PDB file of C-alpha atoms and ligand atoms in Angstrom:
ATOM      1  CA  MET Q   8     -19.596  23.806 -21.773  1.00 92.00           C
ATOM      2  CA  THR Q   9     -18.862  20.099 -21.910  1.00 98.00           C
ATOM      3  CA  TRP Q  10     -15.243  18.992 -21.324  1.00 98.00           C
ATOM      4  CA  ARG Q  11     -14.678  16.749 -24.334  1.00 98.00           C
ATOM      5  CA  ALA Q  12     -12.425  13.696 -24.658  1.00 99.00           C
ATOM      6  CA  THR Q  13     -11.824  11.766 -27.866  1.00 99.00           C
ATOM      7  CA  ALA Q  14      -9.908   8.480 -27.767  1.00 99.00           C
ATOM      8  CA  LEU Q  15      -8.326   7.049 -30.909  1.00 98.00           C
ATOM      9  CA  THR Q  16      -7.970   3.353 -30.191  1.00 98.00           C
ATOM     10  CA  LEU Q  17      -8.129  -0.165 -31.568  1.00 98.00           C
ATOM     11  CA  PHE Q  18     -10.349  -1.040 -28.602  1.00 98.00           C
ATOM     12  CA  PRO Q  19     -13.153   1.535 -28.444  1.00 98.00           C
ATOM     13  CA  ASP Q  20     -15.183  -0.711 -26.121  1.00 98.00           C
ATOM     14  CA  MET Q  21     -12.658   0.015 -23.360  1.00 98.00           C
ATOM     15  CA  PHE Q  22     -14.238   3.511 -23.036  1.00 98.00           C
ATOM     16  CA  PRO Q  23     -15.643   4.888 -20.796  1.00 98.00           C
ATOM     17  CA  GLY Q  24     -14.958   1.648 -18.872  1.00 98.00           C
ATOM     18  CA  PRO Q  25     -14.602   2.416 -15.158  1.00 98.00           C
ATOM     19  CA  LEU Q  26     -15.279   6.100 -15.824  1.00 98.00           C
ATOM     20  CA  GLY Q  27     -18.919   5.184 -16.446  1.00 98.00           C
ATOM     21  CA  GLN Q  28     -19.195   4.472 -12.690  1.00 98.00           C
ATOM     22  CA  SER Q  29     -19.360   6.555  -9.539  1.00 97.00           C
ATOM     23  CA  LEU Q  30     -19.021  10.334  -9.637  1.00 97.00           C
ATOM     24  CA  ALA Q  31     -17.336  10.432 -13.053  1.00 98.00           C
ATOM     25  CA  GLY Q  32     -20.137   8.251 -14.445  1.00 98.00           C
ATOM     26  CA  ARG Q  33     -22.830  10.516 -13.056  1.00 98.00           C
ATOM     27  CA  ALA Q  34     -21.108  13.583 -14.486  1.00 98.00           C
ATOM     28  CA  LEU Q  35     -20.820  11.780 -17.828  1.00 98.00           C
ATOM     29  CA  GLU Q  36     -24.591  11.120 -17.820  1.00 98.00           C
ATOM     30  CA  GLN Q  37     -25.221  14.748 -16.929  1.00 97.00           C
ATOM     31  CA  GLY Q  38     -23.086  15.966 -19.836  1.00 98.00           C
ATOM     32  CA  VAL Q  39     -20.464  17.673 -17.652  1.00 98.00           C
ATOM     33  CA  TRP Q  40     -17.918  15.786 -19.729  1.00 98.00           C
ATOM     34  CA  SER Q  41     -18.053  13.418 -22.704  1.00 98.00           C
ATOM     35  CA  VAL Q  42     -15.876  10.727 -24.230  1.00 98.00           C
ATOM     36  CA  GLU Q  43     -16.017   9.514 -27.816  1.00 98.00           C
ATOM     37  CA  ALA Q  44     -13.942   6.463 -28.757  1.00 98.00           C
ATOM     38  CA  ARG Q  45     -13.023   6.189 -32.429  1.00 98.00           C
ATOM     39  CA  SER Q  46     -11.635   3.006 -33.889  1.00 98.00           C
ATOM     40  CA  LEU Q  47      -8.221   3.312 -35.526  1.00 98.00           C
ATOM     41  CA  ARG Q  48      -9.214   0.216 -37.502  1.00 98.00           C
ATOM     42  CA  ASP Q  49     -11.592   2.423 -39.516  1.00 98.00           C
ATOM     43  CA  TYR Q  50      -8.508   4.152 -40.973  1.00 98.00           C
ATOM     44  CA  GLY Q  51      -6.641   0.896 -41.717  1.00 98.00           C
ATOM     45  CA  ILE Q  52      -5.287   0.016 -45.146  1.00 98.00           C
ATOM     46  CA  GLY Q  53      -7.040  -2.298 -47.599  1.00 98.00           C
ATOM     47  CA  ARG Q  54      -9.667  -4.956 -47.170  1.00 98.00           C
ATOM     48  CA  HIS Q  55      -8.046  -6.162 -43.944  1.00 98.00           C
ATOM     49  CA  ARG Q  56      -7.830  -2.638 -42.495  1.00 98.00           C
ATOM     50  CA  VAL Q  57      -4.157  -3.073 -41.619  1.00 98.00           C
ATOM     51  CA  VAL Q  58      -2.911  -0.556 -39.022  1.00 98.00           C
ATOM     52  CA  ASP Q  59       0.624  -1.807 -38.322  1.00 97.00           C
ATOM     53  CA  ASP Q  60       3.731  -3.243 -39.935  1.00 97.00           C
ATOM     54  CA  THR Q  61       7.178  -4.604 -39.062  1.00 97.00           C
ATOM     55  CA  PRO Q  62       9.808  -2.165 -37.762  1.00 97.00           C
ATOM     56  CA  PHE Q  63      12.485  -0.837 -40.114  1.00 98.00           C
ATOM     57  CA  GLY Q  64      15.843  -1.895 -38.710  1.00 98.00           C
ATOM     58  CA  GLY Q  65      14.397  -5.135 -37.424  1.00 97.00           C
ATOM     59  CA  GLY Q  66      13.361  -6.169 -33.945  1.00 96.00           C
ATOM     60  CA  ALA Q  67      10.390  -7.670 -32.217  1.00 95.00           C
ATOM     61  CA  GLY Q  68       6.784  -6.588 -32.541  1.00 95.00           C
ATOM     62  CA  MET Q  69       4.875  -4.322 -34.843  1.00 97.00           C
ATOM     63  CA  VAL Q  70       4.695  -0.550 -35.266  1.00 97.00           C
ATOM     64  CA  MET Q  71       1.557   1.471 -35.981  1.00 98.00           C
ATOM     65  CA  ARG Q  72       1.711   3.067 -39.427  1.00 98.00           C
ATOM     66  CA  PRO Q  73       2.008   6.880 -39.678  1.00 98.00           C
ATOM     67  CA  ASP Q  74      -0.454   7.149 -42.600  1.00 98.00           C
ATOM     68  CA  VAL Q  75      -3.144   5.309 -40.633  1.00 98.00           C
ATOM     69  CA  VAL Q  76      -2.599   7.216 -37.401  1.00 98.00           C
ATOM     70  CA  SER Q  77      -2.406  10.618 -39.133  1.00 98.00           C
ATOM     71  CA  ALA Q  78      -5.643   9.953 -41.044  1.00 98.00           C
ATOM     72  CA  ALA Q  79      -7.391   9.313 -37.729  1.00 98.00           C
ATOM     73  CA  ILE Q  80      -5.852  12.398 -36.087  1.00 98.00           C
ATOM     74  CA  ARG Q  81      -6.753  14.679 -39.003  1.00 98.00           C
ATOM     75  CA  ASP Q  82     -10.319  13.409 -39.021  1.00 98.00           C
ATOM     76  CA  VAL Q  83     -10.820  14.519 -35.399  1.00 98.00           C
ATOM     77  CA  GLY Q  84     -11.735  18.140 -34.787  1.00 94.00           C
ATOM     78  CA  ARG Q  85      -9.083  19.005 -32.204  1.00 96.00           C
ATOM     79  CA  ALA Q  86     -10.745  22.343 -31.420  1.00 96.00           C
ATOM     80  CA  GLY Q  87      -7.837  23.564 -29.304  1.00 97.00           C
ATOM     81  CA  ARG Q  88      -7.509  20.324 -27.385  1.00 98.00           C
ATOM     82  CA  PRO Q  89      -4.043  18.915 -26.645  1.00 98.00           C
ATOM     83  CA  LEU Q  90      -3.260  15.652 -28.426  1.00 98.00           C
ATOM     84  CA  VAL Q  91      -1.753  13.271 -25.880  1.00 98.00           C
ATOM     85  CA  TYR Q  92      -0.087   9.920 -26.555  1.00 98.00           C
ATOM     86  CA  PRO Q  93       0.284   7.856 -23.375  1.00 98.00           C
ATOM     87  CA  THR Q  94       3.589   5.994 -23.589  1.00 97.00           C
ATOM     88  CA  PRO Q  95       6.277   4.852 -21.162  1.00 97.00           C
ATOM     89  CA  ARG Q  96       8.671   7.005 -23.282  1.00 97.00           C
ATOM     90  CA  GLY Q  97       6.747  10.160 -22.347  1.00 98.00           C
ATOM     91  CA  ARG Q  98       7.520  12.768 -19.729  1.00 98.00           C
ATOM     92  CA  PRO Q  99       6.042  11.786 -16.370  1.00 98.00           C
ATOM     93  CA  LEU Q 100       2.474  13.002 -15.856  1.00 98.00           C
ATOM     94  CA  ARG Q 101       2.242  15.488 -12.969  1.00 97.00           C
ATOM     95  CA  GLN Q 102      -0.675  17.062 -11.172  1.00 97.00           C
ATOM     96  CA  ASP Q 103       0.292  20.386 -12.814  1.00 96.00           C
ATOM     97  CA  ASP Q 104      -0.333  18.820 -16.238  1.00 98.00           C
ATOM     98  CA  VAL Q 105      -3.631  17.402 -15.016  1.00 98.00           C
ATOM     99  CA  ARG Q 106      -4.727  20.845 -13.797  1.00 98.00           C
ATOM    100  CA  ARG Q 107      -3.801  22.365 -17.173  1.00 98.00           C
ATOM    101  CA  TYR Q 108      -5.681  19.669 -19.126  1.00 98.00           C
ATOM    102  CA  ALA Q 109      -8.736  19.881 -16.883  1.00 98.00           C
ATOM    103  CA  ALA Q 110      -8.880  23.682 -17.267  1.00 98.00           C
ATOM    104  CA  GLY Q 111      -8.920  23.429 -21.076  1.00 98.00           C
ATOM    105  CA  PRO Q 112     -11.621  22.287 -23.527  1.00 98.00           C
ATOM    106  CA  GLY Q 113     -10.691  18.575 -23.260  1.00 98.00           C
ATOM    107  CA  LEU Q 114      -8.216  16.068 -24.684  1.00 99.00           C
ATOM    108  CA  VAL Q 115      -7.598  13.904 -27.719  1.00 99.00           C
ATOM    109  CA  LEU Q 116      -5.955  10.655 -26.588  1.00 99.00           C
ATOM    110  CA  LEU Q 117      -3.979   8.562 -29.008  1.00 98.00           C
ATOM    111  CA  CYS Q 118      -3.824   5.003 -27.705  1.00 98.00           C
ATOM    112  CA  GLY Q 119      -0.992   2.834 -29.001  1.00 97.00           C
ATOM    113  CA  ARG Q 120      -0.700  -0.943 -29.075  1.00 85.00           C
ATOM    114  CA  TYR Q 121       2.137  -3.162 -30.167  1.00 77.00           C
ATOM    115  CA  GLU Q 122       5.669  -1.729 -29.933  1.00 90.00           C
ATOM    116  CA  GLY Q 123       4.511   1.826 -30.527  1.00 95.00           C
ATOM    117  CA  ILE Q 124       3.665   4.410 -33.160  1.00 98.00           C
ATOM    118  CA  ASP Q 125       5.888   5.537 -36.068  1.00 98.00           C
ATOM    119  CA  GLU Q 126       7.898   8.506 -34.761  1.00 98.00           C
ATOM    120  CA  ARG Q 127       7.212  10.711 -37.807  1.00 98.00           C
ATOM    121  CA  VAL Q 128       3.524  11.125 -37.091  1.00 98.00           C
ATOM    122  CA  LEU Q 129       4.284  12.067 -33.474  1.00 98.00           C
ATOM    123  CA  GLU Q 130       6.551  14.864 -34.757  1.00 98.00           C
ATOM    124  CA  ALA Q 131       4.243  15.988 -37.546  1.00 98.00           C
ATOM    125  CA  GLU Q 132       1.131  16.275 -35.346  1.00 98.00           C
ATOM    126  CA  GLN Q 133       2.731  17.878 -32.262  1.00 95.00           C
ATOM    127  CA  VAL Q 134       1.802  14.983 -30.037  1.00 98.00           C
ATOM    128  CA  GLU Q 135       2.456  15.322 -26.290  1.00 98.00           C
ATOM    129  CA  GLN Q 136       3.977  12.075 -25.010  1.00 98.00           C
ATOM    130  CA  VAL Q 137       3.088  11.352 -21.406  1.00 98.00           C
ATOM    131  CA  SER Q 138       3.928   8.443 -19.090  1.00 98.00           C
ATOM    132  CA  ILE Q 139       1.811   7.477 -16.087  1.00 98.00           C
ATOM    133  CA  GLY Q 140       4.696   5.631 -14.438  1.00 98.00           C
ATOM    134  CA  ASP Q 141       7.805   3.549 -14.873  1.00 97.00           C
ATOM    135  CA  TYR Q 142       6.165   0.267 -15.790  1.00 96.00           C
ATOM    136  CA  ILE Q 143       4.794  -1.147 -19.028  1.00 96.00           C
ATOM    137  CA  LEU Q 144       1.105  -1.574 -19.774  1.00 96.00           C
ATOM    138  CA  SER Q 145      -0.093  -3.657 -22.705  1.00 96.00           C
ATOM    139  CA  GLY Q 146      -1.492  -0.610 -24.459  1.00 97.00           C
ATOM    140  CA  GLY Q 147      -2.308   3.060 -24.011  1.00 98.00           C
ATOM    141  CA  GLU Q 148      -6.000   2.632 -23.176  1.00 98.00           C
ATOM    142  CA  MET Q 149      -5.574   2.012 -19.443  1.00 98.00           C
ATOM    143  CA  ALA Q 150      -3.157   4.925 -19.207  1.00 98.00           C
ATOM    144  CA  ALA Q 151      -5.651   7.110 -21.110  1.00 98.00           C
ATOM    145  CA  LEU Q 152      -8.362   6.137 -18.612  1.00 98.00           C
ATOM    146  CA  VAL Q 153      -6.074   7.000 -15.709  1.00 98.00           C
ATOM    147  CA  LEU Q 154      -5.276  10.359 -17.269  1.00 98.00           C
ATOM    148  CA  LEU Q 155      -8.974  11.032 -17.932  1.00 98.00           C
ATOM    149  CA  ASP Q 156      -9.923  10.133 -14.371  1.00 98.00           C
ATOM    150  CA  SER Q 157      -7.361  12.559 -12.992  1.00 98.00           C
ATOM    151  CA  CYS Q 158      -8.764  15.346 -15.198  1.00 98.00           C
ATOM    152  CA  VAL Q 159     -12.465  14.629 -14.829  1.00 98.00           C
ATOM    153  CA  ARG Q 160     -12.378  14.792 -11.026  1.00 98.00           C
ATOM    154  CA  LEU Q 161     -11.118  18.394 -11.293  1.00 98.00           C
ATOM    155  CA  ILE Q 162     -13.933  19.569 -13.576  1.00 98.00           C
ATOM    156  CA  PRO Q 163     -16.315  21.777 -11.579  1.00 96.00           C
ATOM    157  CA  GLY Q 164     -19.479  19.872 -10.678  1.00 90.00           C
ATOM    158  CA  VAL Q 165     -17.965  16.385 -10.801  1.00 95.00           C
ATOM    159  CA  MET Q 166     -16.850  15.805  -7.220  1.00 92.00           C
ATOM    160  CA  GLY Q 167     -19.681  17.636  -5.460  1.00 81.00           C
ATOM    161  CA  SER Q 168     -19.066  18.019  -1.759  1.00 63.00           C
ATOM    162  CA  GLU Q 169     -17.161  14.721  -1.456  1.00 56.00           C
ATOM    163  CA  ALA Q 170     -13.712  16.172  -1.979  1.00 55.00           C
ATOM    164  CA  SER Q 171     -14.462  19.336  -3.932  1.00 51.00           C
ATOM    165  CA  GLY Q 172     -11.685  18.438  -6.349  1.00 46.00           C
ATOM    166  CA  THR Q 173      -8.942  19.334  -3.955  1.00 57.00           C
ATOM    167  CA  GLU Q 174      -5.651  17.701  -4.633  1.00 51.00           C
ATOM    168  CA  GLU Q 175      -4.749  16.251  -1.293  1.00 61.00           C
ATOM    169  CA  SER Q 176      -1.355  14.653  -1.669  1.00 69.00           C
ATOM    170  CA  PHE Q 177       0.244  16.913  -4.225  1.00 71.00           C
ATOM    171  CA  SER Q 178      -1.236  20.357  -3.730  1.00 65.00           C
ATOM    172  CA  ASP Q 179       1.667  21.461  -1.525  1.00 84.00           C
ATOM    173  CA  GLY Q 180       4.210  19.041  -2.958  1.00 94.00           C
ATOM    174  CA  LEU Q 181       4.059  16.682   0.026  1.00 98.00           C
ATOM    175  CA  LEU Q 182       2.373  13.313   0.459  1.00 98.00           C
ATOM    176  CA  GLU Q 183      -0.781  13.372   2.534  1.00 98.00           C
ATOM    177  CA  TYR Q 184      -0.872  12.569   6.251  1.00 98.00           C
ATOM    178  CA  PRO Q 185      -2.477   9.248   7.323  1.00 98.00           C
ATOM    179  CA  HIS Q 186      -6.201   8.943   8.008  1.00 98.00           C
ATOM    180  CA  TYR Q 187      -8.088   7.205  10.814  1.00 98.00           C
ATOM    181  CA  THR Q 188     -11.751   6.594  11.645  1.00 98.00           C
ATOM    182  CA  LYS Q 189     -13.823   4.494  14.084  1.00 98.00           C
ATOM    183  CA  PRO Q 190     -13.286   2.289  15.947  1.00 98.00           C
ATOM    184  CA  ALA Q 191     -10.686   4.162  17.996  1.00 98.00           C
ATOM    185  CA  SER Q 192      -9.147   0.807  18.905  1.00 98.00           C
ATOM    186  CA  TRP Q 193      -9.006  -2.005  16.367  1.00 98.00           C
ATOM    187  CA  GLU Q 194      -7.267  -5.344  16.782  1.00 98.00           C
ATOM    188  CA  GLY Q 195      -4.951  -3.851  19.378  1.00 98.00           C
ATOM    189  CA  ARG Q 196      -4.081  -0.825  17.254  1.00 98.00           C
ATOM    190  CA  ASP Q 197      -5.089   2.572  18.601  1.00 98.00           C
ATOM    191  CA  VAL Q 198      -5.703   5.782  16.739  1.00 98.00           C
ATOM    192  CA  PRO Q 199      -2.971   8.319  17.695  1.00 98.00           C
ATOM    193  CA  ASP Q 200      -4.102  10.091  20.899  1.00 98.00           C
ATOM    194  CA  ILE Q 201      -3.570  13.534  19.484  1.00 98.00           C
ATOM    195  CA  LEU Q 202      -6.359  13.008  16.922  1.00 98.00           C
ATOM    196  CA  LEU Q 203      -8.797  12.445  19.796  1.00 98.00           C
ATOM    197  CA  SER Q 204      -7.543  15.452  21.771  1.00 98.00           C
ATOM    198  CA  GLY Q 205      -9.615  18.166  20.133  1.00 98.00           C
ATOM    199  CA  HIS Q 206      -6.541  20.431  19.939  1.00 98.00           C
ATOM    200  CA  HIS Q 207      -6.842  21.647  16.366  1.00 98.00           C
ATOM    201  CA  ALA Q 208      -3.474  23.409  16.205  1.00 98.00           C
ATOM    202  CA  ALA Q 209      -1.685  20.370  17.641  1.00 98.00           C
ATOM    203  CA  ILE Q 210      -3.488  18.089  15.182  1.00 98.00           C
ATOM    204  CA  ALA Q 211      -2.487  20.325  12.259  1.00 98.00           C
ATOM    205  CA  GLY Q 212       1.127  20.244  13.452  1.00 98.00           C
ATOM    206  CA  TRP Q 213       1.084  16.452  13.817  1.00 98.00           C
ATOM    207  CA  ARG Q 214      -0.357  16.054  10.322  1.00 98.00           C
ATOM    208  CA  GLN Q 215       2.273  18.348   8.852  1.00 98.00           C
ATOM    209  CA  THR Q 216       5.039  16.292  10.507  1.00 98.00           C
ATOM    210  CA  GLU Q 217       3.490  13.036   9.249  1.00 98.00           C
ATOM    211  CA  SER Q 218       3.313  14.479   5.719  1.00 98.00           C
ATOM    212  CA  GLU Q 219       6.934  15.504   5.857  1.00 98.00           C
ATOM    213  CA  THR Q 220       8.103  12.140   7.258  1.00 98.00           C
ATOM    214  CA  ALA Q 221       6.212  10.126   4.635  1.00 98.00           C
ATOM    215  CA  THR Q 222       7.555  12.318   1.842  1.00 98.00           C
ATOM    216  CA  ARG Q 223      11.133  12.171   3.108  1.00 98.00           C
ATOM    217  CA  MET Q 224      11.057   8.372   3.472  1.00 98.00           C
ATOM    218  CA  ARG Q 225       9.062   7.362   0.405  1.00 98.00           C
ATOM    219  CA  ARG Q 226       9.674  10.098  -2.109  1.00 98.00           C
ATOM    220  CA  PRO Q 227      13.143  11.615  -1.805  1.00 98.00           C
ATOM    221  CA  ASP Q 228      12.536  13.290  -5.187  1.00 97.00           C
ATOM    222  CA  LEU Q 229       9.506  15.216  -3.878  1.00 97.00           C
ATOM    223  CA  TRP Q 230      11.286  15.922  -0.594  1.00 98.00           C
ATOM    224  CA  ALA Q 231      14.286  17.469  -2.345  1.00 98.00           C
ATOM    225  CA  ALA Q 232      11.948  19.656  -4.401  1.00 97.00           C
ATOM    226  CA  HIS Q 233      10.084  20.677  -1.238  1.00 97.00           C
ATOM    227  CA  LEU Q 234      13.319  21.639   0.514  1.00 97.00           C
ATOM    228  CA  ALA Q 235      14.488  23.601  -2.509  1.00 96.00           C
ATOM    229  CA  ARG Q 236      11.129  25.406  -2.658  1.00 94.00           C
ATOM    230  CA  THR Q 237      11.107  26.239   1.030  1.00 93.00           C
ATOM    231  CA  GLY Q 238      14.755  27.306   0.925  1.00 90.00           C
ATOM    232  CA  GLN Q 239      16.090  24.616   3.233  1.00 86.00           C
ATOM    233  CA  ASP Q 240      19.296  22.603   2.962  1.00 68.00           C
ATOM    234  CA  THR Q 241      18.768  19.301   1.135  1.00 58.00           C
ATOM    235  CA  GLY Q 242      21.123  17.414   3.471  1.00 59.00           C
ATOM    236  CA  GLY Q 243      21.438  14.498   1.073  1.00 60.00           C
ATOM    237  CA  PRO Q 244      19.296  11.378   0.691  1.00 59.00           C
ATOM    238  CA  VAL Q 245      17.586   9.818   3.702  1.00 57.00           C
ATOM    239  CA  SER Q 246      17.869   6.081   4.275  1.00 55.00           C
ATOM    240  CA  LEU Q 247      14.845   3.991   5.207  1.00 51.00           C
ATOM    241  CA  ALA Q 248      17.268   1.975   7.331  1.00 50.00           C
ATOM    242  CA  ALA Q 249      17.360   4.923   9.731  1.00 50.00           C
ATOM    243  CA  ASP Q 250      13.967   3.767  11.051  1.00 56.00           C
ATOM    244  CA  PRO Q 251      12.661   0.782   9.119  1.00 50.00           C
ATOM    245  CA  GLU Q 252       9.582   0.342  11.345  1.00 59.00           C
ATOM    246  CA  ARG Q 253       8.499   3.913  10.923  1.00 60.00           C
ATOM    247  CA  LEU Q 254       6.723   3.507   7.579  1.00 69.00           C
ATOM    248  CA  HIS Q 255       5.297   0.496   5.832  1.00 65.00           C
TER     249      HIS Q 255
HETATM  250  N1  LIG E  30       1.493   2.654 -22.288  1.00 89.29           N
HETATM  251  C1  LIG E  30       2.096   1.541 -21.846  1.00 89.29           C
HETATM  252  N2  LIG E  30       2.684   1.739 -20.678  1.00 89.29           N
HETATM  253  C2  LIG E  30       2.441   3.040 -20.342  1.00 89.29           C
HETATM  254  C3  LIG E  30       2.790   3.874 -19.262  1.00 89.29           C
HETATM  255  N3  LIG E  30       3.511   3.416 -18.235  1.00 89.29           N
HETATM  256  N4  LIG E  30       2.385   5.147 -19.269  1.00 89.29           N
HETATM  257  C4  LIG E  30       1.680   5.613 -20.295  1.00 89.29           C
HETATM  258  N5  LIG E  30       1.316   4.895 -21.345  1.00 89.29           N
HETATM  259  C5  LIG E  30       1.693   3.608 -21.376  1.00 89.29           C
END
């Protein structure tokens, strides 16, 4: 069964884009997953195929029309697939969401441009609004590609032996430990001795500590959640100033 993505976009040539390369690209060729990009322009109004108009209430930019967007949505066979609108107004995308999307039949991705999409169509069509981070992209296509990449790598048969679709950094709610390879000494910087020691239990302990330190320093939000999950005291926020050289 092919995992099926449909993108509704004004720029269909942006798909599959980078997902046509590497392991995702090979899986795409093999039919493990598919992506169809449909042009929203095809549903535009009149001879000029207009898709947007000025915002009621005034303000800068243009808003995508609900009649145009709904026509495109209703023309797509959703077949049980979630309809996702990438937008900085969405709830933050988490690995849990990615796992849920990847385990289903696929996704329909609604890619916005301009200031956004008329709110009424988002309500009427039960659109899931998802953000890939607190920064603004020029449109939803790049965010849709990011979201697709995160899903596709979890589909059985895509990653092969390379990482077997494991979720490294987020599977246990901590950031991953740092990695090292040859040469053991490079430009005066040595690989931590313990990794050369052959003591597997000690190495596992060191990696766990490194994971915890990185999470505590860089992601106090994840660290607080980890402490709550493991039943430990949160102890308040941790300042980077405590050891500014420790992490870069
Ligand atoms: N579209 C524009 N910026 C975005 C973001 N940060 N996340 C998801 N979609 C977006």
